Short mmCIF file of C-alpha atoms in Angstrom, two decimals:
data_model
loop_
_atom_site.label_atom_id
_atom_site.label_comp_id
_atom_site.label_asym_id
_atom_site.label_seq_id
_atom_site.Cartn_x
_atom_site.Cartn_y
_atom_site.Cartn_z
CA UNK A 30 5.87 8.36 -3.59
CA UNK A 31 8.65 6.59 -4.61
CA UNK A 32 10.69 10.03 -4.46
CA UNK A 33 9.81 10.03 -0.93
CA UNK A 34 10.81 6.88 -0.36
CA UNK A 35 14.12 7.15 -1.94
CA UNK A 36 14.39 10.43 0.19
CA UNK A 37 13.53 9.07 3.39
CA UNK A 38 14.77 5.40 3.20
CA UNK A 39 14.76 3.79 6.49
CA UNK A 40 12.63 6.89 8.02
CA UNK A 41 10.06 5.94 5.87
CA UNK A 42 7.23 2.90 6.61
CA UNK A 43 5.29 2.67 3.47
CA UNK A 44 2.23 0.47 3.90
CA UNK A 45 -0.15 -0.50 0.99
CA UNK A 46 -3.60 -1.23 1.67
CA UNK A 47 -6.11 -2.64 -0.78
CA UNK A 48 -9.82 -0.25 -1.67
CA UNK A 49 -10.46 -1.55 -5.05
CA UNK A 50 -13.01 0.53 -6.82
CA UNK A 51 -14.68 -2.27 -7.99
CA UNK A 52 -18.00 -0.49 -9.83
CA UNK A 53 -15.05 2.24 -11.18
CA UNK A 54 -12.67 -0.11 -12.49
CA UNK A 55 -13.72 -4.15 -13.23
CA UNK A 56 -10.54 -5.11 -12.82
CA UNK A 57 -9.63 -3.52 -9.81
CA UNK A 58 -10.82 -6.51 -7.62
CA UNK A 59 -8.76 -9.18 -9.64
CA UNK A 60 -5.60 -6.70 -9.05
CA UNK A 61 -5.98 -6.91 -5.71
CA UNK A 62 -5.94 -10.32 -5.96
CA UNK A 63 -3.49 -10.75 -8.14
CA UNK A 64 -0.51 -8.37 -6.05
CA UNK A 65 -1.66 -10.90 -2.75
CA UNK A 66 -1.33 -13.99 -4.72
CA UNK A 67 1.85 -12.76 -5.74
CA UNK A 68 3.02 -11.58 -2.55
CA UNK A 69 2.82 -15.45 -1.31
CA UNK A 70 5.48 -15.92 -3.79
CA UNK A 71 7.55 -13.18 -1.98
CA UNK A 72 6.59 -10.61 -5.29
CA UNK A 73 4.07 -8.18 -3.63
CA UNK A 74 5.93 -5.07 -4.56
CA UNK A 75 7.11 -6.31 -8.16
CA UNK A 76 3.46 -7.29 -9.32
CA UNK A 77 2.18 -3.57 -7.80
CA UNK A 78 4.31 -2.17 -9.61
CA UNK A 79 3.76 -4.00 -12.86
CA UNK A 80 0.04 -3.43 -12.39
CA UNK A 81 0.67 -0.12 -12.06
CA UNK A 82 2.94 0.98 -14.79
CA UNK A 83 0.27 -1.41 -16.63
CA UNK A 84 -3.49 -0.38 -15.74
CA UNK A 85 -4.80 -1.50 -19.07
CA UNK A 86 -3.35 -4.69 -18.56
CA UNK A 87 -5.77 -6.06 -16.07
CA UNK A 88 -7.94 -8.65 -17.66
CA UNK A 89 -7.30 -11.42 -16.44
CA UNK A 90 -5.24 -13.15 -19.71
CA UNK A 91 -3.02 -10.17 -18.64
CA UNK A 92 -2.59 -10.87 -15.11
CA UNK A 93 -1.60 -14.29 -16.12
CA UNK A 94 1.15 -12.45 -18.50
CA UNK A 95 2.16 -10.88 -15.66
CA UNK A 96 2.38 -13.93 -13.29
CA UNK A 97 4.56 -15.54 -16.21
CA UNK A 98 6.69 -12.17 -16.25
CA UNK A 99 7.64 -12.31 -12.36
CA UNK A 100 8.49 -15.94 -13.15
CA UNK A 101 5.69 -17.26 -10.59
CA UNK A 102 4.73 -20.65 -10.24
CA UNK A 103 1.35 -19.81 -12.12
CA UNK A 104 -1.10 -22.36 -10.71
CA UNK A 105 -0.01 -21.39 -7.42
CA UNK A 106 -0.45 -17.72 -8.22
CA UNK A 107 -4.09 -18.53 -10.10
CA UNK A 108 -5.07 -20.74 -6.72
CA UNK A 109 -3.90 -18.12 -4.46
CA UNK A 110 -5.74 -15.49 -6.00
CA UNK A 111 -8.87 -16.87 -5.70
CA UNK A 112 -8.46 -18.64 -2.44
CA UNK A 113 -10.57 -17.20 0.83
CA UNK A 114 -7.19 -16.11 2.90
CA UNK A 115 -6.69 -13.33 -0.04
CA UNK A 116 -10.16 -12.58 -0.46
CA UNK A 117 -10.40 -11.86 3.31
CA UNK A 118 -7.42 -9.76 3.09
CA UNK A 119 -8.87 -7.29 0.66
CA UNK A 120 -11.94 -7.46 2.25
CA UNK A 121 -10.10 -6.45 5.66
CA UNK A 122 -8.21 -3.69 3.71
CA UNK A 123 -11.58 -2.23 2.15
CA UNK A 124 -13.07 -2.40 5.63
CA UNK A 125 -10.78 -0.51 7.20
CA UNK A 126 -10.47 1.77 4.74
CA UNK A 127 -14.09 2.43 4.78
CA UNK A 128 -13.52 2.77 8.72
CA UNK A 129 -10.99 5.38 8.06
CA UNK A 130 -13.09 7.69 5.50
CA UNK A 131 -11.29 6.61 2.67
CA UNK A 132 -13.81 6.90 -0.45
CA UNK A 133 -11.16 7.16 -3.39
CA UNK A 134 -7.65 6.16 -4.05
CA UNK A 135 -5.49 6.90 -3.70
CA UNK A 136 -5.47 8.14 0.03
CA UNK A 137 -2.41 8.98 1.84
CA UNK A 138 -2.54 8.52 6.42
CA UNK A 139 0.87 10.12 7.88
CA UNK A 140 1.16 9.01 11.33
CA UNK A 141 -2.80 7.45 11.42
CA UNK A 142 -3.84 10.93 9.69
CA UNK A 143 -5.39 11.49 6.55
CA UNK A 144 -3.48 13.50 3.99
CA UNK A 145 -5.20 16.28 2.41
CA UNK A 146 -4.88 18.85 -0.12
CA UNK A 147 -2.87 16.66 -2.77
CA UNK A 148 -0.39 14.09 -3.03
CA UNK A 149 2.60 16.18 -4.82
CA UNK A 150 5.90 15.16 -3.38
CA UNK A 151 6.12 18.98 -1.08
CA UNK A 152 2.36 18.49 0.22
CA UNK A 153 3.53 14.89 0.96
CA UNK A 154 6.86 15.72 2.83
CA UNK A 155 5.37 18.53 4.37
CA UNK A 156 2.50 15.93 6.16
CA UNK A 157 5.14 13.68 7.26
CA UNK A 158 7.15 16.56 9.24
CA UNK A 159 4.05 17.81 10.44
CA UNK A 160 3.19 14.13 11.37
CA UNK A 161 6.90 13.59 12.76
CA UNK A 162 6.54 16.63 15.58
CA UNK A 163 3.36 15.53 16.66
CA UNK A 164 4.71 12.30 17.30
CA UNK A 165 7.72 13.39 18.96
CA UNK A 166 5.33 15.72 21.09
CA UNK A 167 3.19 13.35 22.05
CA UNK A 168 6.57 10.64 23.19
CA UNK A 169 7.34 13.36 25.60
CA UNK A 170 4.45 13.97 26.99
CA UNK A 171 4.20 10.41 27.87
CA UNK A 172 1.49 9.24 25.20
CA UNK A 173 2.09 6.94 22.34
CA UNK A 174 -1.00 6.36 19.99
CA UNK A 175 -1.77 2.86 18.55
CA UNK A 176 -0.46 4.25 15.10
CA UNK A 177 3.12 2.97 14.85
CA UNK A 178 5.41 0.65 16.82
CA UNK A 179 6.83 1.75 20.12
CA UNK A 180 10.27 1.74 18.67
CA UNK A 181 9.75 3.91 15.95
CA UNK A 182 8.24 6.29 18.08
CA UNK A 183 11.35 6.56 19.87
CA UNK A 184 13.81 6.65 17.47
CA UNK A 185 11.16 9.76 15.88
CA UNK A 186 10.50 7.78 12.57
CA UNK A 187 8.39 9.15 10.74
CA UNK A 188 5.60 6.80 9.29
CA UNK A 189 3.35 7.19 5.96
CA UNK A 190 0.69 4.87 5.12
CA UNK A 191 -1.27 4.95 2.41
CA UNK A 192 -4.40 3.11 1.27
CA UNK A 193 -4.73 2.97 -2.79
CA UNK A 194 -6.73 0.36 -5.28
CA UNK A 195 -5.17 -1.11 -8.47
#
């Protein structure tokens, strides 16, 4: 993913959606929790990635570690992360995720279409191209789905989104 996005750059809409596998992983929930509770501290992407380069690290003494290692205001971040606004929102993701047929993570949507048949960096690109003409096909014949934005349509950005649990 991230050679994709490096690839594409401003091409490229990357959007992260929360389906913790709660009954898989018991930390998975907490995660979840924990990347939203830092993203109010304007350290979303920093804590995903720490969580992810560190999925043993997920108790939550860890998470606090972790916190500590973004330099977040920790009882902020501890508050957040168990307030109702950031439950909601992972209960929204998992919801919609569930609406979409996502049963595993992670699961890759080019365009508002699910990815399938692997998530190596060719089978990737090759979805977004594939998910690029349709929605330059579709612009010109007058149609634009409820997938992306109007203007990205236009300018024939190609857009990934991809649903995945911590």
């Amino acid at each position: 993913m991230k050679q994709l996005q490096s690839d594409l750059r401003s091409n490229l809409l990357f959007v992260f959606r929360h389906f913790p596998l709660a009954e898989i992983h018991p930390f998975a929930l907490p995660a979840a929790a924990a990347a939203e509770a830092a993203g109010l501290q304007m350290h979303s992407w920093a804590m995903h990635n720490r969580l992810f380069e560190r999925q043993q690290q997920l108790d939550p003494a860890s998470l606090l570690q972790h916190a500590r290692a973004l330099r977040l205001h920790v009882d902020r971040f501890v508050s957040d992360a168990q307030s109702p606004n950031v439950q909601r929102r992972i209960a929204g993701d998992m919801e919609g995720g569930a609406r979409s047929g996502v049963n595993g993570t992670p699961t890759f949507f080019a365009n508002g279409l699910r990815v399938d048949g692997g998530y190596a960096y060719e089978n990737l690109a090759a979805a977004l191209n594939r998910a690029a003409s349709v929605r330059i096909a579709t612009v010109r014949e007058g149609t634009v789905s409820r997938c992306a934005s109007t203007r990205r349509v236009r300018e024939r950005k190609p857009l990934l989104s991809a649903s995945a649990g911590t």
